[in-house]
């Protein structure tokens, strides 16, 4: 009788890997929340919520709903003290009783402007020990993202490898890739921002990539764009400093740090072009930073062009 291949579920994997019970509970609850977000995306109202977020951007009903779903589930774990979200103006302190020894930063729905054109979007989560979440990303103890695409997949790292899970037809997340590791170089790149706004040094770097046969792969969704580089085992994503926005567009707490944590755990690098993303000491919740993230050689090449 051939051995039935028992696919490893998320919880069994986390326990098998010895992930701290509290941290595992948070990762698992976000996985549960993602199923409700999938449902909302498939059936819900894609219109505007009539409110705006801390960046002054109009929120889609889905942005707000995704935030509510994740916030409530994390509160229910009794493990989370502080909660900050791209969709909230301030840090939320959960009052519920419990062993609240973690704090969480979330972009509940990244790329929400892509939902109505049916392109892949995602959720990004970073987890710190303790209640302070305004600290450098190097202090993260875990990070994860969900890709809502043709398949719903979850990628996480708790500092001991990078793993991918896929939501199956029974609603379980099963292990589909383990110990994901980037090659030192790979010829795909995602160039965020408008060419007309590039600084001279960044423009020279992009021209170099083009002249050397790098394939342009850009969906406009940070999560699927990063996920592509991780699963193709390398390449480079950049959303650079632009002439009129020296800090680029992406948010340090909610987007860059969690992804930088994951990519570094997969053997890659994440830099502003001048310094390591995970070293930045955040002063405010809505801080932005330029980013070059992916395979070591491409990130180091970008640094060379930017510091010439
Ligand atoms: P969000 O939907 O959370 O505001 O993030 C969107 C971000 C990110 O997903 C993507 O990399 C970037 O916006 C794309 O920006 P452009 O539309 O300027 O390319
Ligand atoms: Mn975002
Ligand atoms: Mn968002």
PDB file of C-alpha atoms and ligand atoms in Angstrom:
ATOM      1  CA  UNK A   1       0.000   0.000   0.000  1.00  0.00           C
ATOM      2  CA  UNK A   2       1.796   3.237  -1.114  1.00  0.00           C
ATOM      3  CA  UNK A   3       2.470   5.532   1.867  1.00  0.00           C
ATOM      4  CA  UNK A   4      -0.242   8.210   1.834  1.00  0.00           C
ATOM      5  CA  UNK A   5       1.590  11.525   1.635  1.00  0.00           C
ATOM      6  CA  UNK A   6       0.207  13.388   4.631  1.00  0.00           C
ATOM      7  CA  UNK A   7       0.587  17.070   3.839  1.00  0.00           C
ATOM      8  CA  UNK A   8       1.794  18.949   6.861  1.00  0.00           C
ATOM      9  CA  UNK A   9      -0.683  21.521   8.167  1.00  0.00           C
ATOM     10  CA  UNK A  10       0.459  24.925   9.396  1.00  0.00           C
ATOM     11  CA  UNK A  11      -0.045  24.269  13.133  1.00  0.00           C
ATOM     12  CA  UNK A  12       1.732  20.871  13.078  1.00  0.00           C
ATOM     13  CA  UNK A  13       4.606  22.457  11.147  1.00  0.00           C
ATOM     14  CA  UNK A  14       4.935  25.360  13.623  1.00  0.00           C
ATOM     15  CA  UNK A  15       4.973  22.940  16.604  1.00  0.00           C
ATOM     16  CA  UNK A  16       7.390  20.596  14.788  1.00  0.00           C
ATOM     17  CA  UNK A  17       9.719  23.549  14.145  1.00  0.00           C
ATOM     18  CA  UNK A  18       9.597  24.507  17.825  1.00  0.00           C
ATOM     19  CA  UNK A  19       8.099  27.953  17.148  1.00  0.00           C
ATOM     20  CA  UNK A  20       7.174  29.594  20.475  1.00  0.00           C
ATOM     21  CA  UNK A  21       3.524  28.777  21.283  1.00  0.00           C
ATOM     22  CA  UNK A  22       2.500  32.462  21.512  1.00  0.00           C
ATOM     23  CA  UNK A  23       4.182  33.351  18.217  1.00  0.00           C
ATOM     24  CA  UNK A  24       2.693  30.240  16.567  1.00  0.00           C
ATOM     25  CA  UNK A  25      -0.771  31.276  17.810  1.00  0.00           C
ATOM     26  CA  UNK A  26      -0.395  34.682  16.168  1.00  0.00           C
ATOM     27  CA  UNK A  27       0.803  33.220  12.865  1.00  0.00           C
ATOM     28  CA  UNK A  28      -2.053  30.710  12.941  1.00  0.00           C
ATOM     29  CA  UNK A  29      -4.705  33.355  13.740  1.00  0.00           C
ATOM     30  CA  UNK A  30      -3.552  35.504  10.808  1.00  0.00           C
ATOM     31  CA  UNK A  31      -3.903  32.394   8.634  1.00  0.00           C
ATOM     32  CA  UNK A  32      -7.478  31.971   9.886  1.00  0.00           C
ATOM     33  CA  UNK A  33      -8.199  35.686   9.302  1.00  0.00           C
ATOM     34  CA  UNK A  34      -6.939  35.369   5.721  1.00  0.00           C
ATOM     35  CA  UNK A  35      -9.723  32.899   4.930  1.00  0.00           C
ATOM     36  CA  UNK A  36     -12.314  35.526   5.897  1.00  0.00           C
ATOM     37  CA  UNK A  37     -10.473  38.087   3.763  1.00  0.00           C
ATOM     38  CA  UNK A  38     -10.546  35.672   0.798  1.00  0.00           C
ATOM     39  CA  UNK A  39     -14.294  35.299   1.320  1.00  0.00           C
ATOM     40  CA  UNK A  40     -14.818  39.072   1.556  1.00  0.00           C
ATOM     41  CA  UNK A  41     -12.769  39.621  -1.618  1.00  0.00           C
ATOM     42  CA  UNK A  42     -14.759  37.014  -3.526  1.00  0.00           C
ATOM     43  CA  UNK A  43     -18.171  38.197  -2.338  1.00  0.00           C
ATOM     44  CA  UNK A  44     -17.784  41.574  -0.702  1.00  0.00           C
ATOM     45  CA  UNK A  45     -18.282  45.183  -1.559  1.00  0.00           C
ATOM     46  CA  UNK A  46     -15.264  46.513  -3.516  1.00  0.00           C
ATOM     47  CA  UNK A  47     -16.391  50.089  -3.190  1.00  0.00           C
ATOM     48  CA  UNK A  48     -14.890  52.932  -1.204  1.00  0.00           C
ATOM     49  CA  UNK A  49     -15.353  53.002   2.562  1.00  0.00           C
ATOM     50  CA  UNK A  50     -15.723  56.779   2.507  1.00  0.00           C
ATOM     51  CA  UNK A  51     -12.867  57.084   5.004  1.00  0.00           C
ATOM     52  CA  UNK A  52      -9.117  57.721   4.652  1.00  0.00           C
ATOM     53  CA  UNK A  53      -6.039  56.160   6.256  1.00  0.00           C
ATOM     54  CA  UNK A  54      -3.080  57.751   8.008  1.00  0.00           C
ATOM     55  CA  UNK A  55      -1.569  58.577   4.617  1.00  0.00           C
ATOM     56  CA  UNK A  56      -4.719  60.451   3.691  1.00  0.00           C
ATOM     57  CA  UNK A  57      -5.499  57.785   1.074  1.00  0.00           C
ATOM     58  CA  UNK A  58      -9.127  56.825   0.481  1.00  0.00           C
ATOM     59  CA  UNK A  59      -9.807  53.427   2.017  1.00  0.00           C
ATOM     60  CA  UNK A  60     -11.622  50.688   0.143  1.00  0.00           C
ATOM     61  CA  UNK A  61     -14.291  48.899   2.125  1.00  0.00           C
ATOM     62  CA  UNK A  62     -11.990  45.876   1.823  1.00  0.00           C
ATOM     63  CA  UNK A  63      -9.019  47.716   3.383  1.00  0.00           C
ATOM     64  CA  UNK A  64     -11.131  48.551   6.412  1.00  0.00           C
ATOM     65  CA  UNK A  65     -12.791  45.138   6.574  1.00  0.00           C
ATOM     66  CA  UNK A  66      -9.467  43.277   6.290  1.00  0.00           C
ATOM     67  CA  UNK A  67      -8.119  45.424   9.099  1.00  0.00           C
ATOM     68  CA  UNK A  68     -11.135  44.670  11.328  1.00  0.00           C
ATOM     69  CA  UNK A  69     -10.892  40.923  10.697  1.00  0.00           C
ATOM     70  CA  UNK A  70      -7.188  40.724  11.535  1.00  0.00           C
ATOM     71  CA  UNK A  71      -7.446  43.107  14.513  1.00  0.00           C
ATOM     72  CA  UNK A  72     -10.292  41.120  16.112  1.00  0.00           C
ATOM     73  CA  UNK A  73      -8.628  37.739  15.620  1.00  0.00           C
ATOM     74  CA  UNK A  74      -5.307  38.947  17.015  1.00  0.00           C
ATOM     75  CA  UNK A  75      -7.091  40.473  20.010  1.00  0.00           C
ATOM     76  CA  UNK A  76      -8.785  37.111  20.621  1.00  0.00           C
ATOM     77  CA  UNK A  77      -5.457  35.302  20.799  1.00  0.00           C
ATOM     78  CA  UNK A  78      -4.794  37.138  24.062  1.00  0.00           C
ATOM     79  CA  UNK A  79      -1.155  37.170  22.942  1.00  0.00           C
ATOM     80  CA  UNK A  80      -0.939  40.638  21.417  1.00  0.00           C
ATOM     81  CA  UNK A  81      -0.422  43.839  23.415  1.00  0.00           C
ATOM     82  CA  UNK A  82       0.161  46.514  20.730  1.00  0.00           C
ATOM     83  CA  UNK A  83      -1.340  46.540  17.250  1.00  0.00           C
ATOM     84  CA  UNK A  84      -0.425  48.998  14.483  1.00  0.00           C
ATOM     85  CA  UNK A  85      -1.919  48.967  11.031  1.00  0.00           C
ATOM     86  CA  UNK A  86      -1.435  50.871   7.794  1.00  0.00           C
ATOM     87  CA  UNK A  87      -5.181  51.539   8.069  1.00  0.00           C
ATOM     88  CA  UNK A  88      -5.167  53.028  11.613  1.00  0.00           C
ATOM     89  CA  UNK A  89      -3.908  56.465  12.687  1.00  0.00           C
ATOM     90  CA  UNK A  90      -2.517  55.287  16.038  1.00  0.00           C
ATOM     91  CA  UNK A  91      -1.186  52.250  17.849  1.00  0.00           C
ATOM     92  CA  UNK A  92      -3.951  50.198  19.440  1.00  0.00           C
ATOM     93  CA  UNK A  93      -3.383  48.639  22.882  1.00  0.00           C
ATOM     94  CA  UNK A  94      -5.463  45.476  23.372  1.00  0.00           C
ATOM     95  CA  UNK A  95      -7.042  45.486  26.848  1.00  0.00           C
ATOM     96  CA  UNK A  96      -8.108  41.824  26.901  1.00  0.00           C
ATOM     97  CA  UNK A  97      -6.569  39.680  29.681  1.00  0.00           C
ATOM     98  CA  UNK A  98      -3.875  37.233  28.541  1.00  0.00           C
ATOM     99  CA  UNK A  99      -0.153  36.623  28.090  1.00  0.00           C
ATOM    100  CA  UNK A 100       0.194  39.591  25.812  1.00  0.00           C
ATOM    101  CA  UNK A 101       3.891  39.339  25.127  1.00  0.00           C
ATOM    102  CA  UNK A 102       3.887  40.296  21.430  1.00  0.00           C
ATOM    103  CA  UNK A 103       3.172  43.352  19.280  1.00  0.00           C
ATOM    104  CA  UNK A 104       2.093  43.250  15.644  1.00  0.00           C
ATOM    105  CA  UNK A 105       2.370  45.569  12.635  1.00  0.00           C
ATOM    106  CA  UNK A 106       0.032  44.900   9.697  1.00  0.00           C
ATOM    107  CA  UNK A 107      -0.729  45.997   6.190  1.00  0.00           C
ATOM    108  CA  UNK A 108      -4.099  44.253   6.105  1.00  0.00           C
ATOM    109  CA  UNK A 109      -4.564  44.561   2.387  1.00  0.00           C
ATOM    110  CA  UNK A 110      -1.661  45.681   0.229  1.00  0.00           C
ATOM    111  CA  UNK A 111      -2.363  46.643  -3.371  1.00  0.00           C
ATOM    112  CA  UNK A 112      -6.069  47.142  -2.720  1.00  0.00           C
ATOM    113  CA  UNK A 113      -6.286  49.306  -5.861  1.00  0.00           C
ATOM    114  CA  UNK A 114      -5.659  46.057  -7.805  1.00  0.00           C
ATOM    115  CA  UNK A 115      -8.646  44.172  -6.379  1.00  0.00           C
ATOM    116  CA  UNK A 116     -11.129  45.613  -8.854  1.00  0.00           C
ATOM    117  CA  UNK A 117      -8.951  44.555 -11.796  1.00  0.00           C
ATOM    118  CA  UNK A 118      -8.637  41.064 -10.310  1.00  0.00           C
ATOM    119  CA  UNK A 119      -4.851  41.130  -9.871  1.00  0.00           C
ATOM    120  CA  UNK A 120      -3.159  39.446  -6.919  1.00  0.00           C
ATOM    121  CA  UNK A 121      -3.021  41.389  -3.642  1.00  0.00           C
ATOM    122  CA  UNK A 122      -1.744  40.518  -0.181  1.00  0.00           C
ATOM    123  CA  UNK A 123      -1.589  40.880   3.591  1.00  0.00           C
ATOM    124  CA  UNK A 124       1.727  41.685   5.327  1.00  0.00           C
ATOM    125  CA  UNK A 125       2.422  41.053   9.044  1.00  0.00           C
ATOM    126  CA  UNK A 126       5.434  41.709  11.296  1.00  0.00           C
ATOM    127  CA  UNK A 127       5.662  40.392  14.876  1.00  0.00           C
ATOM    128  CA  UNK A 128       7.822  41.781  17.708  1.00  0.00           C
ATOM    129  CA  UNK A 129       8.372  40.362  21.210  1.00  0.00           C
ATOM    130  CA  UNK A 130       7.187  42.795  23.888  1.00  0.00           C
ATOM    131  CA  UNK A 131       4.901  45.777  23.476  1.00  0.00           C
ATOM    132  CA  UNK A 132       7.113  48.208  21.584  1.00  0.00           C
ATOM    133  CA  UNK A 133       6.544  48.097  17.838  1.00  0.00           C
ATOM    134  CA  UNK A 134       8.408  51.298  16.947  1.00  0.00           C
ATOM    135  CA  UNK A 135      11.745  49.524  16.774  1.00  0.00           C
ATOM    136  CA  UNK A 136      14.146  48.459  14.001  1.00  0.00           C
ATOM    137  CA  UNK A 137      13.002  45.520  11.880  1.00  0.00           C
ATOM    138  CA  UNK A 138      16.071  43.527  12.964  1.00  0.00           C
ATOM    139  CA  UNK A 139      14.202  42.961  16.251  1.00  0.00           C
ATOM    140  CA  UNK A 140      11.288  41.201  14.542  1.00  0.00           C
ATOM    141  CA  UNK A 141      10.786  37.624  15.783  1.00  0.00           C
ATOM    142  CA  UNK A 142       8.512  36.679  12.913  1.00  0.00           C
ATOM    143  CA  UNK A 143       6.998  37.943   9.668  1.00  0.00           C
ATOM    144  CA  UNK A 144       4.522  36.589   7.173  1.00  0.00           C
ATOM    145  CA  UNK A 145       2.510  37.478   4.118  1.00  0.00           C
ATOM    146  CA  UNK A 146      -0.493  36.047   2.329  1.00  0.00           C
ATOM    147  CA  UNK A 147      -0.882  36.212  -1.461  1.00  0.00           C
ATOM    148  CA  UNK A 148      -4.510  36.337  -2.618  1.00  0.00           C
ATOM    149  CA  UNK A 149      -3.916  35.103  -6.170  1.00  0.00           C
ATOM    150  CA  UNK A 150      -5.010  32.137  -8.307  1.00  0.00           C
ATOM    151  CA  UNK A 151      -3.971  30.168  -5.229  1.00  0.00           C
ATOM    152  CA  UNK A 152      -4.021  31.601  -1.725  1.00  0.00           C
ATOM    153  CA  UNK A 153      -0.541  31.099  -0.274  1.00  0.00           C
ATOM    154  CA  UNK A 154       1.055  31.983   3.033  1.00  0.00           C
ATOM    155  CA  UNK A 155       4.799  32.567   3.494  1.00  0.00           C
ATOM    156  CA  UNK A 156       6.348  32.990   6.940  1.00  0.00           C
ATOM    157  CA  UNK A 157       9.661  33.005   8.722  1.00  0.00           C
ATOM    158  CA  UNK A 158      10.266  32.858  12.480  1.00  0.00           C
ATOM    159  CA  UNK A 159      14.007  33.217  11.993  1.00  0.00           C
ATOM    160  CA  UNK A 160      14.536  29.546  11.208  1.00  0.00           C
ATOM    161  CA  UNK A 161      13.976  29.268   7.450  1.00  0.00           C
ATOM    162  CA  UNK A 162      11.274  30.500   5.066  1.00  0.00           C
ATOM    163  CA  UNK A 163       8.234  28.300   4.352  1.00  0.00           C
ATOM    164  CA  UNK A 164       5.259  28.445   1.979  1.00  0.00           C
ATOM    165  CA  UNK A 165       1.802  27.024   2.673  1.00  0.00           C
ATOM    166  CA  UNK A 166      -1.078  26.739   0.202  1.00  0.00           C
ATOM    167  CA  UNK A 167      -4.768  26.927   1.129  1.00  0.00           C
ATOM    168  CA  UNK A 168      -6.352  23.677  -0.056  1.00  0.00           C
ATOM    169  CA  UNK A 169      -9.960  22.929  -0.999  1.00  0.00           C
ATOM    170  CA  UNK A 170     -10.657  21.850   2.588  1.00  0.00           C
ATOM    171  CA  UNK A 171      -9.629  25.270   3.880  1.00  0.00           C
ATOM    172  CA  UNK A 172      -6.351  24.019   5.379  1.00  0.00           C
ATOM    173  CA  UNK A 173      -2.964  25.645   4.825  1.00  0.00           C
ATOM    174  CA  UNK A 174      -0.605  22.804   3.845  1.00  0.00           C
ATOM    175  CA  UNK A 175       3.179  23.002   3.503  1.00  0.00           C
ATOM    176  CA  UNK A 176       4.184  23.397  -0.151  1.00  0.00           C
ATOM    177  CA  UNK A 177       7.749  24.750  -0.055  1.00  0.00           C
ATOM    178  CA  UNK A 178      10.337  24.639   2.737  1.00  0.00           C
ATOM    179  CA  UNK A 179      13.725  26.274   3.467  1.00  0.00           C
ATOM    180  CA  UNK A 180      13.216  28.626   0.485  1.00  0.00           C
ATOM    181  CA  UNK A 181      16.630  30.120  -0.372  1.00  0.00           C
ATOM    182  CA  UNK A 182      17.514  32.831  -2.893  1.00  0.00           C
ATOM    183  CA  UNK A 183      20.338  32.460  -5.426  1.00  0.00           C
ATOM    184  CA  UNK A 184      23.005  35.172  -5.163  1.00  0.00           C
ATOM    185  CA  UNK A 185      21.793  36.529  -8.508  1.00  0.00           C
ATOM    186  CA  UNK A 186      18.781  36.187 -10.825  1.00  0.00           C
ATOM    187  CA  UNK A 187      17.819  38.252 -13.867  1.00  0.00           C
ATOM    188  CA  UNK A 188      14.315  39.478 -13.064  1.00  0.00           C
ATOM    189  CA  UNK A 189      13.504  42.916 -11.648  1.00  0.00           C
ATOM    190  CA  UNK A 190      10.486  44.927 -10.478  1.00  0.00           C
ATOM    191  CA  UNK A 191      11.026  48.696 -11.021  1.00  0.00           C
ATOM    192  CA  UNK A 192       8.530  50.735  -8.978  1.00  0.00           C
ATOM    193  CA  UNK A 193       7.948  54.417  -9.564  1.00  0.00           C
ATOM    194  CA  UNK A 194       7.817  56.487 -12.746  1.00  0.00           C
ATOM    195  CA  UNK A 195      10.871  56.702 -15.028  1.00  0.00           C
ATOM    196  CA  UNK A 196      10.441  60.479 -15.363  1.00  0.00           C
ATOM    197  CA  UNK A 197      10.875  60.762 -11.570  1.00  0.00           C
ATOM    198  CA  UNK A 198      14.027  58.603 -11.316  1.00  0.00           C
ATOM    199  CA  UNK A 199      17.188  60.177  -9.888  1.00  0.00           C
ATOM    200  CA  UNK A 200      20.129  60.080 -12.285  1.00  0.00           C
ATOM    201  CA  UNK A 201      21.946  57.334 -10.339  1.00  0.00           C
ATOM    202  CA  UNK A 202      18.837  55.131 -10.127  1.00  0.00           C
ATOM    203  CA  UNK A 203      18.128  55.659 -13.825  1.00  0.00           C
ATOM    204  CA  UNK A 204      21.687  54.520 -14.628  1.00  0.00           C
ATOM    205  CA  UNK A 205      21.165  51.398 -12.496  1.00  0.00           C
ATOM    206  CA  UNK A 206      17.900  50.507 -14.252  1.00  0.00           C
ATOM    207  CA  UNK A 207      19.525  51.092 -17.675  1.00  0.00           C
ATOM    208  CA  UNK A 208      22.328  48.716 -16.629  1.00  0.00           C
ATOM    209  CA  UNK A 209      19.812  45.989 -15.729  1.00  0.00           C
ATOM    210  CA  UNK A 210      17.997  46.444 -19.040  1.00  0.00           C
ATOM    211  CA  UNK A 211      21.267  46.405 -21.055  1.00  0.00           C
ATOM    212  CA  UNK A 212      22.240  43.181 -19.277  1.00  0.00           C
ATOM    213  CA  UNK A 213      19.093  41.249 -20.105  1.00  0.00           C
ATOM    214  CA  UNK A 214      17.154  41.504 -16.834  1.00  0.00           C
ATOM    215  CA  UNK A 215      13.470  40.659 -17.410  1.00  0.00           C
ATOM    216  CA  UNK A 216      11.016  43.290 -16.157  1.00  0.00           C
ATOM    217  CA  UNK A 217       8.376  41.712 -13.908  1.00  0.00           C
ATOM    218  CA  UNK A 218       6.075  44.282 -12.197  1.00  0.00           C
ATOM    219  CA  UNK A 219       2.426  43.798 -11.169  1.00  0.00           C
ATOM    220  CA  UNK A 220       2.048  46.922  -9.014  1.00  0.00           C
ATOM    221  CA  UNK A 221       1.337  44.702  -6.004  1.00  0.00           C
ATOM    222  CA  UNK A 222       4.213  44.651  -3.511  1.00  0.00           C
ATOM    223  CA  UNK A 223       3.252  41.241  -2.110  1.00  0.00           C
ATOM    224  CA  UNK A 224       2.960  39.269  -5.399  1.00  0.00           C
ATOM    225  CA  UNK A 225       6.018  41.116  -6.772  1.00  0.00           C
ATOM    226  CA  UNK A 226       8.135  40.103  -3.773  1.00  0.00           C
ATOM    227  CA  UNK A 227       6.582  36.619  -3.759  1.00  0.00           C
ATOM    228  CA  UNK A 228       7.677  36.160  -7.386  1.00  0.00           C
ATOM    229  CA  UNK A 229      11.282  37.019  -6.499  1.00  0.00           C
ATOM    230  CA  UNK A 230      11.219  34.639  -3.522  1.00  0.00           C
ATOM    231  CA  UNK A 231       9.720  31.714  -5.469  1.00  0.00           C
ATOM    232  CA  UNK A 232      11.869  32.295  -8.553  1.00  0.00           C
ATOM    233  CA  UNK A 233      14.731  32.089  -6.030  1.00  0.00           C
ATOM    234  CA  UNK A 234      16.097  35.564  -6.784  1.00  0.00           C
ATOM    235  CA  UNK A 235      15.963  38.886  -8.604  1.00  0.00           C
ATOM    236  CA  UNK A 236      15.396  42.447  -7.434  1.00  0.00           C
ATOM    237  CA  UNK A 237      12.421  44.577  -6.401  1.00  0.00           C
ATOM    238  CA  UNK A 238      12.919  48.297  -6.060  1.00  0.00           C
ATOM    239  CA  UNK A 239      10.741  51.229  -5.149  1.00  0.00           C
ATOM    240  CA  UNK A 240      13.439  53.908  -5.095  1.00  0.00           C
ATOM    241  CA  UNK A 241      13.907  57.421  -3.788  1.00  0.00           C
ATOM    242  CA  UNK A 242      12.379  59.612  -6.487  1.00  0.00           C
ATOM    243  CA  UNK A 243      13.209  63.226  -7.427  1.00  0.00           C
ATOM    244  CA  UNK A 244      10.186  64.563  -5.537  1.00  0.00           C
ATOM    245  CA  UNK A 245       9.932  61.889  -2.849  1.00  0.00           C
ATOM    246  CA  UNK A 246      13.365  61.106  -1.348  1.00  0.00           C
ATOM    247  CA  UNK A 247      11.825  58.404   0.863  1.00  0.00           C
ATOM    248  CA  UNK A 248      10.139  56.586  -1.999  1.00  0.00           C
ATOM    249  CA  UNK A 249       6.593  55.292  -1.439  1.00  0.00           C
ATOM    250  CA  UNK A 250       6.582  52.117   0.619  1.00  0.00           C
ATOM    251  CA  UNK A 251       6.016  52.077   4.383  1.00  0.00           C
ATOM    252  CA  UNK A 252       8.851  50.950   6.610  1.00  0.00           C
ATOM    253  CA  UNK A 253       6.813  49.372   9.441  1.00  0.00           C
ATOM    254  CA  UNK A 254       3.994  47.743   7.523  1.00  0.00           C
ATOM    255  CA  UNK A 255       5.602  46.759   4.208  1.00  0.00           C
ATOM    256  CA  UNK A 256       9.398  46.944   4.128  1.00  0.00           C
ATOM    257  CA  UNK A 257      10.477  45.501   7.494  1.00  0.00           C
ATOM    258  CA  UNK A 258       8.384  42.294   7.359  1.00  0.00           C
ATOM    259  CA  UNK A 259       9.478  41.606   3.764  1.00  0.00           C
ATOM    260  CA  UNK A 260      13.103  42.441   4.549  1.00  0.00           C
ATOM    261  CA  UNK A 261      12.981  39.992   7.493  1.00  0.00           C
ATOM    262  CA  UNK A 262      11.664  37.231   5.240  1.00  0.00           C
ATOM    263  CA  UNK A 263      14.051  37.920   2.334  1.00  0.00           C
ATOM    264  CA  UNK A 264      17.087  38.073   4.658  1.00  0.00           C
ATOM    265  CA  UNK A 265      15.996  34.756   6.195  1.00  0.00           C
ATOM    266  CA  UNK A 266      15.957  33.387   2.636  1.00  0.00           C
ATOM    267  CA  UNK A 267      19.577  34.521   2.160  1.00  0.00           C
ATOM    268  CA  UNK A 268      18.787  37.783   0.360  1.00  0.00           C
ATOM    269  CA  UNK A 269      19.342  41.465   1.197  1.00  0.00           C
ATOM    270  CA  UNK A 270      17.164  44.550   1.713  1.00  0.00           C
ATOM    271  CA  UNK A 271      18.641  48.032   1.525  1.00  0.00           C
ATOM    272  CA  UNK A 272      17.536  51.636   1.087  1.00  0.00           C
ATOM    273  CA  UNK A 273      20.487  51.835  -1.311  1.00  0.00           C
ATOM    274  CA  UNK A 274      22.529  53.356   1.507  1.00  0.00           C
ATOM    275  CA  UNK A 275      21.693  51.285   4.602  1.00  0.00           C
ATOM    276  CA  UNK A 276      20.180  47.949   5.641  1.00  0.00           C
ATOM    277  CA  UNK A 277      16.367  48.316   5.922  1.00  0.00           C
ATOM    278  CA  UNK A 278      16.249  46.299   9.156  1.00  0.00           C
ATOM    279  CA  UNK A 279      18.674  48.705  10.870  1.00  0.00           C
ATOM    280  CA  UNK A 280      16.498  51.808  10.416  1.00  0.00           C
ATOM    281  CA  UNK A 281      15.267  53.218  13.708  1.00  0.00           C
ATOM    282  CA  UNK A 282      11.656  54.263  12.958  1.00  0.00           C
ATOM    283  CA  UNK A 283      10.632  57.677  14.329  1.00  0.00           C
ATOM    284  CA  UNK A 284       6.993  57.538  13.254  1.00  0.00           C
ATOM    285  CA  UNK A 285       4.342  55.011  12.269  1.00  0.00           C
ATOM    286  CA  UNK A 286       3.947  56.214   8.703  1.00  0.00           C
ATOM    287  CA  UNK A 287       7.657  56.428   7.902  1.00  0.00           C
ATOM    288  CA  UNK A 288       8.568  55.547   4.306  1.00  0.00           C
ATOM    289  CA  UNK A 289      11.889  54.404   2.855  1.00  0.00           C
ATOM    290  CA  UNK A 290      13.385  53.626  -0.543  1.00  0.00           C
ATOM    291  CA  UNK A 291      13.990  49.914  -1.074  1.00  0.00           C
ATOM    292  CA  UNK A 292      16.204  47.553  -3.084  1.00  0.00           C
ATOM    293  CA  UNK A 293      15.367  43.996  -2.014  1.00  0.00           C
ATOM    294  CA  UNK A 294      16.190  40.516  -3.339  1.00  0.00           C
ATOM    295  CA  UNK A 295      19.343  38.646  -4.362  1.00  0.00           C
ATOM    296  CA  UNK A 296      22.593  39.784  -2.780  1.00  0.00           C
ATOM    297  CA  UNK A 297      24.414  40.588  -6.020  1.00  0.00           C
ATOM    298  CA  UNK A 298      21.636  42.772  -7.422  1.00  0.00           C
ATOM    299  CA  UNK A 299      21.188  44.675  -4.159  1.00  0.00           C
ATOM    300  CA  UNK A 300      24.958  45.234  -3.882  1.00  0.00           C
ATOM    301  CA  UNK A 301      25.009  46.381  -7.515  1.00  0.00           C
ATOM    302  CA  UNK A 302      22.276  48.919  -6.750  1.00  0.00           C
ATOM    303  CA  UNK A 303      24.268  50.174  -3.756  1.00  0.00           C
ATOM    304  CA  UNK A 304      27.319  50.588  -6.019  1.00  0.00           C
ATOM    305  CA  UNK A 305      25.383  52.682  -8.548  1.00  0.00           C
ATOM    306  CA  UNK A 306      23.748  54.790  -5.827  1.00  0.00           C
ATOM    307  CA  UNK A 307      26.983  55.510  -3.989  1.00  0.00           C
ATOM    308  CA  UNK A 308      29.149  56.310  -7.010  1.00  0.00           C
TER     309      UNK A 308
HETATM  310  P1  LIG B   1      -1.222  49.845  -0.662  1.00  0.00           P
HETATM  311  O1  LIG B   1      -2.271  49.261  -1.573  1.00  0.00           O
HETATM  312  O2  LIG B   1      -1.157  49.151   0.684  1.00  0.00           O
HETATM  313  O3  LIG B   1      -1.316  51.334  -0.570  1.00  0.00           O
HETATM  314  O4  LIG B   1       0.218  49.533  -1.321  1.00  0.00           O
HETATM  315  C1  LIG B   1       0.392  49.685  -2.673  1.00  0.00           C
HETATM  316  C2  LIG B   1       1.860  49.788  -2.964  1.00  0.00           C
HETATM  317  C3  LIG B   1       2.514  48.439  -3.247  1.00  0.00           C
HETATM  318  O5  LIG B   1       1.620  47.396  -3.294  1.00  0.00           O
HETATM  319  C4  LIG B   1       3.125  48.589  -4.605  1.00  0.00           C
HETATM  320  O6  LIG B   1       4.433  48.111  -4.638  1.00  0.00           O
HETATM  321  C5  LIG B   1       3.066  50.079  -4.843  1.00  0.00           C
HETATM  322  O7  LIG B   1       1.992  50.580  -4.085  1.00  0.00           O
HETATM  323  C6  LIG B   1       2.830  50.379  -6.276  1.00  0.00           C
HETATM  324  O8  LIG B   1       2.927  51.756  -6.388  1.00  0.00           O
HETATM  325  P2  LIG B   1       2.737  52.403  -7.846  1.00  0.00           P
HETATM  326  O9  LIG B   1       1.273  52.279  -8.132  1.00  0.00           O
HETATM  327  O10 LIG B   1       3.224  53.809  -7.665  1.00  0.00           O
HETATM  328  O11 LIG B   1       3.601  51.600  -8.794  1.00  0.00           O
HETATM  329 MN1  LIG B   2       0.614  48.566   1.420  1.00  0.00          MN
HETATM  330 MN1  LIG B   3      -2.688  48.565   2.411  1.00  0.00          MN
END
